[in-house]
Amino acid sequence: MAQWTSAVGAGQLARLLGSQQDRPAGPGTRRPPAYRALADGIRLLVLEGRVPVAARLPAERELALALTVSRTTVAAAYEALRAEGFLESRRGAGSWTAVPAGNPLPARGLEPLPPEALGSVIDLGCAALPAPEPWLTRAVQGALEELPPYAHTHGDYPAGLPALRTMIAERYTARGIPTMPEQIMVTTGAMGAIDAICHLFGGRGERIAVESPSYANILQLMREAGARLVPVAMAEGLAGWDVDRWRQVLREAAPRIAYVVADFHNPTGALADDDQRRRLVDAARAAGTVLVADETMSELRLDDDVERPRPVCAFDPAGSTVVTVGSASKAFWAGMRIGWVRAAPDVVRSLVAARAYADMGTPVLEQLAVNWLFSTGGWEQAVTVRRAQARQNRDELVAAVRRELPDWEFEVPRGGLTLWVRTGGLSGSRLAEAGERVGVRVPSGPRFGVDGAFEGYVRLPFTVGGAVAEKAAARLAAAARLVEKGGVGGGEAPRTFVA
């Protein structure tokens, strides 16, 4: 019986390997043999989670043809991977990826480190700040006071607590977007909202257009739902969307869904202006595409002179094109797993009906806590503190990275929680691996792309400041030196394999 649970085609593996980049070797630097470079490239893909564990690899002859190398090179690379514990094989069943005994399974998303590891490793993988106090405690206390009447019910509210749905609707109305409670569904975080939307509109094999780069965990969610991702490149720097490119993709690929983060985009920090929002909604409407607008970062405006654009749904008065997703997780606290969907009433009814086969509903106590924050002014107070904390962290992290890594390039975003950094020609995958060795965890650029794009980038969140930011930058610099010296990989001076 075969031990593999998925398969990677020769063409797909060639694209993933070909996306990996590294600096040209300096004078006197010894290049590893081709088989060693190929083995290192596959090993990095496994460690990054971009090729799953227990994935069947192509036959030697197929991969050799896709990479235009000899079959002997592929056979030697596979043999090296088997010797290192990253590949297992059996006659008649083929070869499949593995991890050596004692190694943790690679994460395919951006899961936070366990608490016991935080003392020795600086975690730059999770873009989330600690809870704002005393507002979290006050919100939970307020929720407990409101809980008794709900405790006498069944506790299942598939659309969300009526009081919270009404409050969220009123907040949209106050922003100039008339909204009824029937247009709101409360979810278990933004991930729960987007998962429900993808299952309602997408379906296995459906095309979903996504920004390139985009939020890693959402991309993985869509892949696991069986979607075919269609990447659309962002405009340069912080300019937001290239709407002409979006219009072309929507017209030619006809995706069922398009997923966008218009407000302080994750990971680039870009902010789309009103004109870009209007034009993208018009293009989606013309193509018959459902436009999912993720607003989870919308309240994290870090510079006071930044004018907040109108919500994307403001340009869809009929409500036929835009589905909006919001959340308390980024603006308030990731542990507050409350999200919501704003859509046309018939869409909300369909989402609620489908939910009966998923999670039934969102925890009542947490909904009451968010409702307390919204109704008492505690939300605005907490978000003000959150902005100040993120702004200070941003400024201190930027200063530390510029001092320690002057060759790295980035534009400083005016809001959000993330810095998108070009790593001076170094492989982001190798930096991530080297970072684990020197005590800093950083996600590489390819996690935020499709088919291995953005190898020359990493994402840095505004979650640390002061001395910790300085130490994180120093450890990143140490990781960069390790990569430059060829100290990452199984060979003497390994490089990333380029087909």
PDB file of C-alpha atoms in Angstrom, residues 1-251:
ATOM      1  CA  MET A   1       0.000   0.000   0.000  1.00  0.00           C
ATOM      2  CA  ALA A   2       1.414   3.419  -1.018  1.00  0.00           C
ATOM      3  CA  GLN A   3       2.431   5.791   1.784  1.00  0.00           C
ATOM      4  CA  TRP A   4       1.788   9.004  -0.156  1.00  0.00           C
ATOM      5  CA  THR A   5      -1.401  11.056   0.230  1.00  0.00           C
ATOM      6  CA  SER A   6      -0.968  13.603  -2.589  1.00  0.00           C
ATOM      7  CA  ALA A   7       1.131  14.035  -5.707  1.00  0.00           C
ATOM      8  CA  VAL A   8       3.304  16.773  -7.218  1.00  0.00           C
ATOM      9  CA  GLY A   9       3.601  16.819 -11.000  1.00  0.00           C
ATOM     10  CA  ALA A  10       6.897  17.293 -12.795  1.00  0.00           C
ATOM     11  CA  GLY A  11       5.844  20.630 -14.266  1.00  0.00           C
ATOM     12  CA  GLN A  12       4.633  21.956 -10.920  1.00  0.00           C
ATOM     13  CA  LEU A  13       7.804  20.874  -9.136  1.00  0.00           C
ATOM     14  CA  ALA A  14       9.928  22.448 -11.883  1.00  0.00           C
ATOM     15  CA  ARG A  15       8.089  25.768 -11.450  1.00  0.00           C
ATOM     16  CA  LEU A  16       8.546  25.684  -7.691  1.00  0.00           C
ATOM     17  CA  LEU A  17      12.242  24.938  -8.037  1.00  0.00           C
ATOM     18  CA  GLY A  18      12.674  27.524 -10.765  1.00  0.00           C
ATOM     19  CA  SER A  19      11.158  30.240  -8.578  1.00  0.00           C
ATOM     20  CA  GLN A  20      13.963  29.897  -6.046  1.00  0.00           C
ATOM     21  CA  GLN A  21      16.630  32.546  -6.376  1.00  0.00           C
ATOM     22  CA  ASP A  22      19.972  33.176  -4.776  1.00  0.00           C
ATOM     23  CA  ARG A  23      22.833  35.600  -5.144  1.00  0.00           C
ATOM     24  CA  PRO A  24      25.401  34.732  -7.792  1.00  0.00           C
ATOM     25  CA  ALA A  25      28.377  33.014  -6.287  1.00  0.00           C
ATOM     26  CA  GLY A  26      31.302  35.307  -5.554  1.00  0.00           C
ATOM     27  CA  PRO A  27      34.850  34.737  -6.791  1.00  0.00           C
ATOM     28  CA  GLY A  28      36.307  31.570  -5.375  1.00  0.00           C
ATOM     29  CA  THR A  29      32.970  30.284  -4.123  1.00  0.00           C
ATOM     30  CA  ARG A  30      32.629  26.606  -4.803  1.00  0.00           C
ATOM     31  CA  ARG A  31      29.426  25.556  -6.505  1.00  0.00           C
ATOM     32  CA  PRO A  32      27.834  22.313  -5.381  1.00  0.00           C
ATOM     33  CA  PRO A  33      27.183  19.548  -7.907  1.00  0.00           C
ATOM     34  CA  ALA A  34      23.887  19.813  -9.788  1.00  0.00           C
ATOM     35  CA  TYR A  35      22.379  16.855  -7.929  1.00  0.00           C
ATOM     36  CA  ARG A  36      23.189  18.503  -4.580  1.00  0.00           C
ATOM     37  CA  ALA A  37      21.574  21.780  -5.625  1.00  0.00           C
ATOM     38  CA  LEU A  38      18.473  19.881  -6.763  1.00  0.00           C
ATOM     39  CA  ALA A  39      18.283  17.934  -3.496  1.00  0.00           C
ATOM     40  CA  ASP A  40      18.665  21.174  -1.500  1.00  0.00           C
ATOM     41  CA  GLY A  41      15.905  22.825  -3.502  1.00  0.00           C
ATOM     42  CA  ILE A  42      13.432  19.992  -2.898  1.00  0.00           C
ATOM     43  CA  ARG A  43      14.383  19.816   0.783  1.00  0.00           C
ATOM     44  CA  LEU A  44      13.680  23.546   1.184  1.00  0.00           C
ATOM     45  CA  LEU A  45      10.287  23.152  -0.472  1.00  0.00           C
ATOM     46  CA  VAL A  46       9.413  20.408   2.025  1.00  0.00           C
ATOM     47  CA  LEU A  47      10.674  22.403   5.022  1.00  0.00           C
ATOM     48  CA  GLU A  48       8.661  25.408   3.854  1.00  0.00           C
ATOM     49  CA  GLY A  49       5.505  23.334   3.488  1.00  0.00           C
ATOM     50  CA  ARG A  50       5.169  24.279  -0.190  1.00  0.00           C
ATOM     51  CA  VAL A  51       5.538  20.606  -1.084  1.00  0.00           C
ATOM     52  CA  PRO A  52       3.550  18.640   1.493  1.00  0.00           C
ATOM     53  CA  VAL A  53       4.945  15.778   3.512  1.00  0.00           C
ATOM     54  CA  ALA A  54       3.813  12.441   2.039  1.00  0.00           C
ATOM     55  CA  ALA A  55       3.524  13.920  -1.449  1.00  0.00           C
ATOM     56  CA  ARG A  56       4.490  11.594  -4.299  1.00  0.00           C
ATOM     57  CA  LEU A  57       7.286  13.083  -6.402  1.00  0.00           C
ATOM     58  CA  PRO A  58       7.532  12.622 -10.165  1.00  0.00           C
ATOM     59  CA  ALA A  59       9.440   9.711 -11.604  1.00  0.00           C
ATOM     60  CA  GLU A  60      13.117  10.400 -12.272  1.00  0.00           C
ATOM     61  CA  ARG A  61      12.704  10.456 -16.052  1.00  0.00           C
ATOM     62  CA  GLU A  62       9.705  12.857 -15.902  1.00  0.00           C
ATOM     63  CA  LEU A  63      11.477  15.321 -13.622  1.00  0.00           C
ATOM     64  CA  ALA A  64      14.671  15.159 -15.667  1.00  0.00           C
ATOM     65  CA  LEU A  65      12.713  16.133 -18.793  1.00  0.00           C
ATOM     66  CA  ALA A  66      10.907  18.976 -16.981  1.00  0.00           C
ATOM     67  CA  LEU A  67      14.189  20.364 -15.614  1.00  0.00           C
ATOM     68  CA  THR A  68      16.259  19.632 -18.748  1.00  0.00           C
ATOM     69  CA  VAL A  69      18.888  17.794 -16.716  1.00  0.00           C
ATOM     70  CA  SER A  70      20.123  14.223 -16.911  1.00  0.00           C
ATOM     71  CA  ARG A  71      18.238  11.390 -15.279  1.00  0.00           C
ATOM     72  CA  THR A  72      21.450  10.607 -13.376  1.00  0.00           C
ATOM     73  CA  THR A  73      21.254  14.054 -11.706  1.00  0.00           C
ATOM     74  CA  VAL A  74      17.694  13.423 -10.537  1.00  0.00           C
ATOM     75  CA  ALA A  75      18.509   9.899  -9.352  1.00  0.00           C
ATOM     76  CA  ALA A  76      21.466  11.187  -7.324  1.00  0.00           C
ATOM     77  CA  ALA A  77      19.346  13.958  -5.813  1.00  0.00           C
ATOM     78  CA  TYR A  78      16.633  11.492  -4.789  1.00  0.00           C
ATOM     79  CA  GLU A  79      19.267   9.226  -3.260  1.00  0.00           C
ATOM     80  CA  ALA A  80      20.697  12.145  -1.245  1.00  0.00           C
ATOM     81  CA  LEU A  81      17.212  13.040   0.006  1.00  0.00           C
ATOM     82  CA  ARG A  82      16.595   9.436   1.035  1.00  0.00           C
ATOM     83  CA  ALA A  83      19.868   9.385   2.967  1.00  0.00           C
ATOM     84  CA  GLU A  84      18.878  12.583   4.807  1.00  0.00           C
ATOM     85  CA  GLY A  85      15.376  11.352   5.663  1.00  0.00           C
ATOM     86  CA  PHE A  86      13.472  13.689   3.335  1.00  0.00           C
ATOM     87  CA  LEU A  87      12.385  10.999   0.884  1.00  0.00           C
ATOM     88  CA  GLU A  88      11.064   7.475   1.155  1.00  0.00           C
ATOM     89  CA  SER A  89      10.644   5.021  -1.697  1.00  0.00           C
ATOM     90  CA  ARG A  90       9.298   1.567  -2.394  1.00  0.00           C
ATOM     91  CA  ARG A  91       9.398  -0.417  -5.597  1.00  0.00           C
ATOM     92  CA  GLY A  92       6.086  -0.136  -7.390  1.00  0.00           C
ATOM     93  CA  ALA A  93       4.850   2.733  -5.170  1.00  0.00           C
ATOM     94  CA  GLY A  94       7.302   5.458  -6.206  1.00  0.00           C
ATOM     95  CA  SER A  95       8.966   8.057  -3.948  1.00  0.00           C
ATOM     96  CA  TRP A  96       7.293  10.439  -1.545  1.00  0.00           C
ATOM     97  CA  THR A  97       8.439  13.284   0.663  1.00  0.00           C
ATOM     98  CA  ALA A  98       9.129  12.817   4.379  1.00  0.00           C
ATOM     99  CA  VAL A  99      10.800  14.577   7.305  1.00  0.00           C
ATOM    100  CA  PRO A 100      13.609  13.040   9.355  1.00  0.00           C
ATOM    101  CA  ALA A 101      12.723  11.548  12.728  1.00  0.00           C
ATOM    102  CA  GLY A 102      12.591  14.209  15.437  1.00  0.00           C
ATOM    103  CA  ASN A 103      11.906  17.100  13.042  1.00  0.00           C
ATOM    104  CA  PRO A 104       8.613  18.981  13.437  1.00  0.00           C
ATOM    105  CA  LEU A 105       6.225  18.754  10.536  1.00  0.00           C
ATOM    106  CA  PRO A 106       6.449  21.938   8.438  1.00  0.00           C
ATOM    107  CA  ALA A 107       3.530  24.341   8.804  1.00  0.00           C
ATOM    108  CA  ARG A 108       1.696  25.212   5.623  1.00  0.00           C
ATOM    109  CA  GLY A 109       0.293  28.439   7.059  1.00  0.00           C
ATOM    110  CA  LEU A 110       1.570  30.990   9.554  1.00  0.00           C
ATOM    111  CA  GLU A 111       0.726  29.375  12.850  1.00  0.00           C
ATOM    112  CA  PRO A 112       2.057  31.145  15.968  1.00  0.00           C
ATOM    113  CA  LEU A 113       4.836  29.556  17.984  1.00  0.00           C
ATOM    114  CA  PRO A 114       3.793  27.600  21.080  1.00  0.00           C
ATOM    115  CA  PRO A 115       4.190  29.676  24.273  1.00  0.00           C
ATOM    116  CA  GLU A 116       7.047  27.510  25.563  1.00  0.00           C
ATOM    117  CA  ALA A 117       9.196  28.490  22.541  1.00  0.00           C
ATOM    118  CA  LEU A 118       8.774  32.237  22.896  1.00  0.00           C
ATOM    119  CA  GLY A 119      11.640  32.599  25.355  1.00  0.00           C
ATOM    120  CA  SER A 120      14.291  31.408  22.912  1.00  0.00           C
ATOM    121  CA  VAL A 121      12.855  32.357  19.517  1.00  0.00           C
ATOM    122  CA  ILE A 122      11.604  35.747  18.334  1.00  0.00           C
ATOM    123  CA  ASP A 123       8.383  35.057  16.445  1.00  0.00           C
ATOM    124  CA  LEU A 124       7.974  37.221  13.346  1.00  0.00           C
ATOM    125  CA  GLY A 125       5.659  34.710  11.719  1.00  0.00           C
ATOM    126  CA  CYS A 126       2.364  35.811  13.266  1.00  0.00           C
ATOM    127  CA  ALA A 127       1.097  39.346  12.582  1.00  0.00           C
ATOM    128  CA  ALA A 128      -0.836  39.743  15.830  1.00  0.00           C
ATOM    129  CA  LEU A 129      -0.327  41.873  18.938  1.00  0.00           C
ATOM    130  CA  PRO A 130      -1.029  41.008  22.588  1.00  0.00           C
ATOM    131  CA  ALA A 131      -4.489  41.788  23.949  1.00  0.00           C
ATOM    132  CA  PRO A 132      -5.229  45.445  24.768  1.00  0.00           C
ATOM    133  CA  GLU A 133      -5.911  45.822  28.449  1.00  0.00           C
ATOM    134  CA  PRO A 134      -7.955  46.687  30.425  1.00  0.00           C
ATOM    135  CA  TRP A 135     -10.478  46.522  27.572  1.00  0.00           C
ATOM    136  CA  LEU A 136     -10.304  42.743  27.085  1.00  0.00           C
ATOM    137  CA  THR A 137     -11.011  42.094  30.772  1.00  0.00           C
ATOM    138  CA  ARG A 138     -13.772  44.706  30.853  1.00  0.00           C
ATOM    139  CA  ALA A 139     -15.369  43.270  27.726  1.00  0.00           C
ATOM    140  CA  VAL A 140     -15.410  39.746  29.178  1.00  0.00           C
ATOM    141  CA  GLN A 141     -16.830  41.036  32.465  1.00  0.00           C
ATOM    142  CA  GLY A 142     -19.515  42.926  30.561  1.00  0.00           C
ATOM    143  CA  ALA A 143     -20.298  39.809  28.551  1.00  0.00           C
ATOM    144  CA  LEU A 144     -20.717  37.741  31.711  1.00  0.00           C
ATOM    145  CA  GLU A 145     -23.243  40.240  33.013  1.00  0.00           C
ATOM    146  CA  GLU A 146     -25.248  39.906  29.786  1.00  0.00           C
ATOM    147  CA  LEU A 147     -24.968  36.121  29.590  1.00  0.00           C
ATOM    148  CA  PRO A 148     -27.785  34.836  31.924  1.00  0.00           C
ATOM    149  CA  PRO A 149     -30.716  35.363  29.493  1.00  0.00           C
ATOM    150  CA  TYR A 150     -28.816  33.537  26.744  1.00  0.00           C
ATOM    151  CA  ALA A 151     -27.918  30.681  29.087  1.00  0.00           C
ATOM    152  CA  HIS A 152     -31.630  29.795  29.216  1.00  0.00           C
ATOM    153  CA  THR A 153     -31.665  29.200  25.444  1.00  0.00           C
ATOM    154  CA  HIS A 154     -30.139  26.466  23.261  1.00  0.00           C
ATOM    155  CA  GLY A 155     -27.171  28.774  22.563  1.00  0.00           C
ATOM    156  CA  ASP A 156     -27.068  28.111  18.812  1.00  0.00           C
ATOM    157  CA  TYR A 157     -27.284  31.270  16.690  1.00  0.00           C
ATOM    158  CA  PRO A 158     -26.126  30.316  13.169  1.00  0.00           C
ATOM    159  CA  ALA A 159     -26.433  33.905  11.919  1.00  0.00           C
ATOM    160  CA  GLY A 160     -25.007  35.395  15.110  1.00  0.00           C
ATOM    161  CA  LEU A 161     -26.560  37.065  18.143  1.00  0.00           C
ATOM    162  CA  PRO A 162     -29.276  39.489  17.007  1.00  0.00           C
ATOM    163  CA  ALA A 163     -27.823  42.266  19.198  1.00  0.00           C
ATOM    164  CA  LEU A 164     -24.368  41.959  17.610  1.00  0.00           C
ATOM    165  CA  ARG A 165     -25.757  41.715  14.069  1.00  0.00           C
ATOM    166  CA  THR A 166     -27.707  44.914  14.718  1.00  0.00           C
ATOM    167  CA  MET A 167     -24.651  46.654  16.143  1.00  0.00           C
ATOM    168  CA  ILE A 168     -22.435  45.703  13.172  1.00  0.00           C
ATOM    169  CA  ALA A 169     -25.148  46.846  10.746  1.00  0.00           C
ATOM    170  CA  GLU A 170     -25.377  50.188  12.550  1.00  0.00           C
ATOM    171  CA  ARG A 171     -21.623  50.651  12.303  1.00  0.00           C
ATOM    172  CA  TYR A 172     -21.760  50.210   8.516  1.00  0.00           C
ATOM    173  CA  THR A 173     -24.698  52.593   8.329  1.00  0.00           C
ATOM    174  CA  ALA A 174     -22.723  55.182  10.314  1.00  0.00           C
ATOM    175  CA  ARG A 175     -19.977  54.916   7.649  1.00  0.00           C
ATOM    176  CA  GLY A 176     -22.519  55.849   4.978  1.00  0.00           C
ATOM    177  CA  ILE A 177     -23.402  52.295   3.909  1.00  0.00           C
ATOM    178  CA  PRO A 178     -27.067  51.639   4.817  1.00  0.00           C
ATOM    179  CA  THR A 179     -27.142  48.105   6.221  1.00  0.00           C
ATOM    180  CA  MET A 180     -29.800  45.907   7.803  1.00  0.00           C
ATOM    181  CA  PRO A 181     -29.115  43.196  10.383  1.00  0.00           C
ATOM    182  CA  GLU A 182     -30.332  40.693   7.780  1.00  0.00           C
ATOM    183  CA  GLN A 183     -27.209  41.545   5.765  1.00  0.00           C
ATOM    184  CA  ILE A 184     -24.867  40.427   8.553  1.00  0.00           C
ATOM    185  CA  MET A 185     -23.671  36.975   9.572  1.00  0.00           C
ATOM    186  CA  VAL A 186     -21.313  36.594  12.539  1.00  0.00           C
ATOM    187  CA  THR A 187     -18.564  34.016  12.001  1.00  0.00           C
ATOM    188  CA  THR A 188     -15.712  32.395  13.879  1.00  0.00           C
ATOM    189  CA  GLY A 189     -13.070  34.858  12.747  1.00  0.00           C
ATOM    190  CA  ALA A 190     -12.403  36.130   9.232  1.00  0.00           C
ATOM    191  CA  MET A 191     -11.033  32.716   8.237  1.00  0.00           C
ATOM    192  CA  GLY A 192     -14.395  31.155   9.075  1.00  0.00           C
ATOM    193  CA  ALA A 193     -16.122  33.800   6.991  1.00  0.00           C
ATOM    194  CA  ILE A 194     -13.951  33.296   3.907  1.00  0.00           C
ATOM    195  CA  ASP A 195     -14.132  29.517   4.221  1.00  0.00           C
ATOM    196  CA  ALA A 196     -17.943  29.724   4.176  1.00  0.00           C
ATOM    197  CA  ILE A 197     -17.905  32.092   1.189  1.00  0.00           C
ATOM    198  CA  CYS A 198     -15.529  29.865  -0.779  1.00  0.00           C
ATOM    199  CA  HIS A 199     -17.686  26.806  -0.200  1.00  0.00           C
ATOM    200  CA  LEU A 200     -20.855  28.683  -1.181  1.00  0.00           C
ATOM    201  CA  PHE A 201     -19.562  30.344  -4.339  1.00  0.00           C
ATOM    202  CA  GLY A 202     -16.420  28.443  -5.217  1.00  0.00           C
ATOM    203  CA  GLY A 203     -16.560  24.710  -5.184  1.00  0.00           C
ATOM    204  CA  ARG A 204     -13.744  22.359  -6.090  1.00  0.00           C
ATOM    205  CA  GLY A 205     -12.049  23.312  -9.337  1.00  0.00           C
ATOM    206  CA  GLU A 206     -13.477  26.840  -9.511  1.00  0.00           C
ATOM    207  CA  ARG A 207     -11.135  29.720 -10.301  1.00  0.00           C
ATOM    208  CA  ILE A 208     -10.448  32.330  -7.608  1.00  0.00           C
ATOM    209  CA  ALA A 209      -8.533  35.477  -8.533  1.00  0.00           C
ATOM    210  CA  VAL A 210      -6.170  36.646  -5.798  1.00  0.00           C
ATOM    211  CA  GLU A 211      -3.741  39.490  -5.347  1.00  0.00           C
ATOM    212  CA  SER A 212      -0.122  38.529  -5.863  1.00  0.00           C
ATOM    213  CA  PRO A 213       1.179  38.551  -3.169  1.00  0.00           C
ATOM    214  CA  SER A 214      -1.701  37.837  -0.799  1.00  0.00           C
ATOM    215  CA  TYR A 215      -2.352  36.592   2.743  1.00  0.00           C
ATOM    216  CA  ALA A 216      -0.720  33.171   3.108  1.00  0.00           C
ATOM    217  CA  ASN A 217      -3.320  31.486   5.308  1.00  0.00           C
ATOM    218  CA  ILE A 218      -6.174  32.473   2.986  1.00  0.00           C
ATOM    219  CA  LEU A 219      -4.270  31.156  -0.032  1.00  0.00           C
ATOM    220  CA  GLN A 220      -3.770  27.849   1.740  1.00  0.00           C
ATOM    221  CA  LEU A 221      -7.430  27.706   2.782  1.00  0.00           C
ATOM    222  CA  MET A 222      -8.437  28.157  -0.865  1.00  0.00           C
ATOM    223  CA  ARG A 223      -5.992  25.518  -2.081  1.00  0.00           C
ATOM    224  CA  GLU A 224      -7.307  22.992   0.392  1.00  0.00           C
ATOM    225  CA  ALA A 225     -10.853  23.790  -0.746  1.00  0.00           C
ATOM    226  CA  GLY A 226      -9.784  22.689  -4.236  1.00  0.00           C
ATOM    227  CA  ALA A 227      -9.760  26.144  -5.832  1.00  0.00           C
ATOM    228  CA  ARG A 228      -7.652  27.039  -8.862  1.00  0.00           C
ATOM    229  CA  LEU A 229      -5.866  30.246  -7.888  1.00  0.00           C
ATOM    230  CA  VAL A 230      -5.371  32.943 -10.513  1.00  0.00           C
ATOM    231  CA  PRO A 231      -2.741  35.464  -9.335  1.00  0.00           C
ATOM    232  CA  VAL A 232      -3.029  39.155 -10.242  1.00  0.00           C
ATOM    233  CA  ALA A 233       0.112  41.197  -9.637  1.00  0.00           C
ATOM    234  CA  MET A 234      -0.088  44.198  -7.321  1.00  0.00           C
ATOM    235  CA  ALA A 235       1.070  47.599  -8.540  1.00  0.00           C
ATOM    236  CA  GLU A 236       4.597  48.614  -7.573  1.00  0.00           C
ATOM    237  CA  GLY A 237       5.320  49.639  -3.988  1.00  0.00           C
ATOM    238  CA  LEU A 238       2.319  50.877  -2.016  1.00  0.00           C
ATOM    239  CA  ALA A 239       0.306  51.964  -5.059  1.00  0.00           C
ATOM    240  CA  GLY A 240      -2.403  49.354  -4.499  1.00  0.00           C
ATOM    241  CA  TRP A 241      -4.032  47.544  -7.389  1.00  0.00           C
ATOM    242  CA  ASP A 242      -3.238  47.516 -11.089  1.00  0.00           C
ATOM    243  CA  VAL A 243      -6.901  47.779 -12.087  1.00  0.00           C
ATOM    244  CA  ASP A 244      -6.240  47.378 -15.822  1.00  0.00           C
ATOM    245  CA  ARG A 245      -4.566  44.047 -15.086  1.00  0.00           C
ATOM    246  CA  TRP A 246      -7.471  43.047 -12.861  1.00  0.00           C
ATOM    247  CA  ARG A 247      -9.958  43.899 -15.600  1.00  0.00           C
ATOM    248  CA  GLN A 248      -8.053  41.754 -18.076  1.00  0.00           C
ATOM    249  CA  VAL A 249      -7.875  38.753 -15.709  1.00  0.00           C
ATOM    250  CA  LEU A 250     -11.535  39.000 -14.759  1.00  0.00           C
ATOM    251  CA  ARG A 251     -12.541  39.185 -18.415  1.00  0.00           C
TER     252      ARG A 251
END
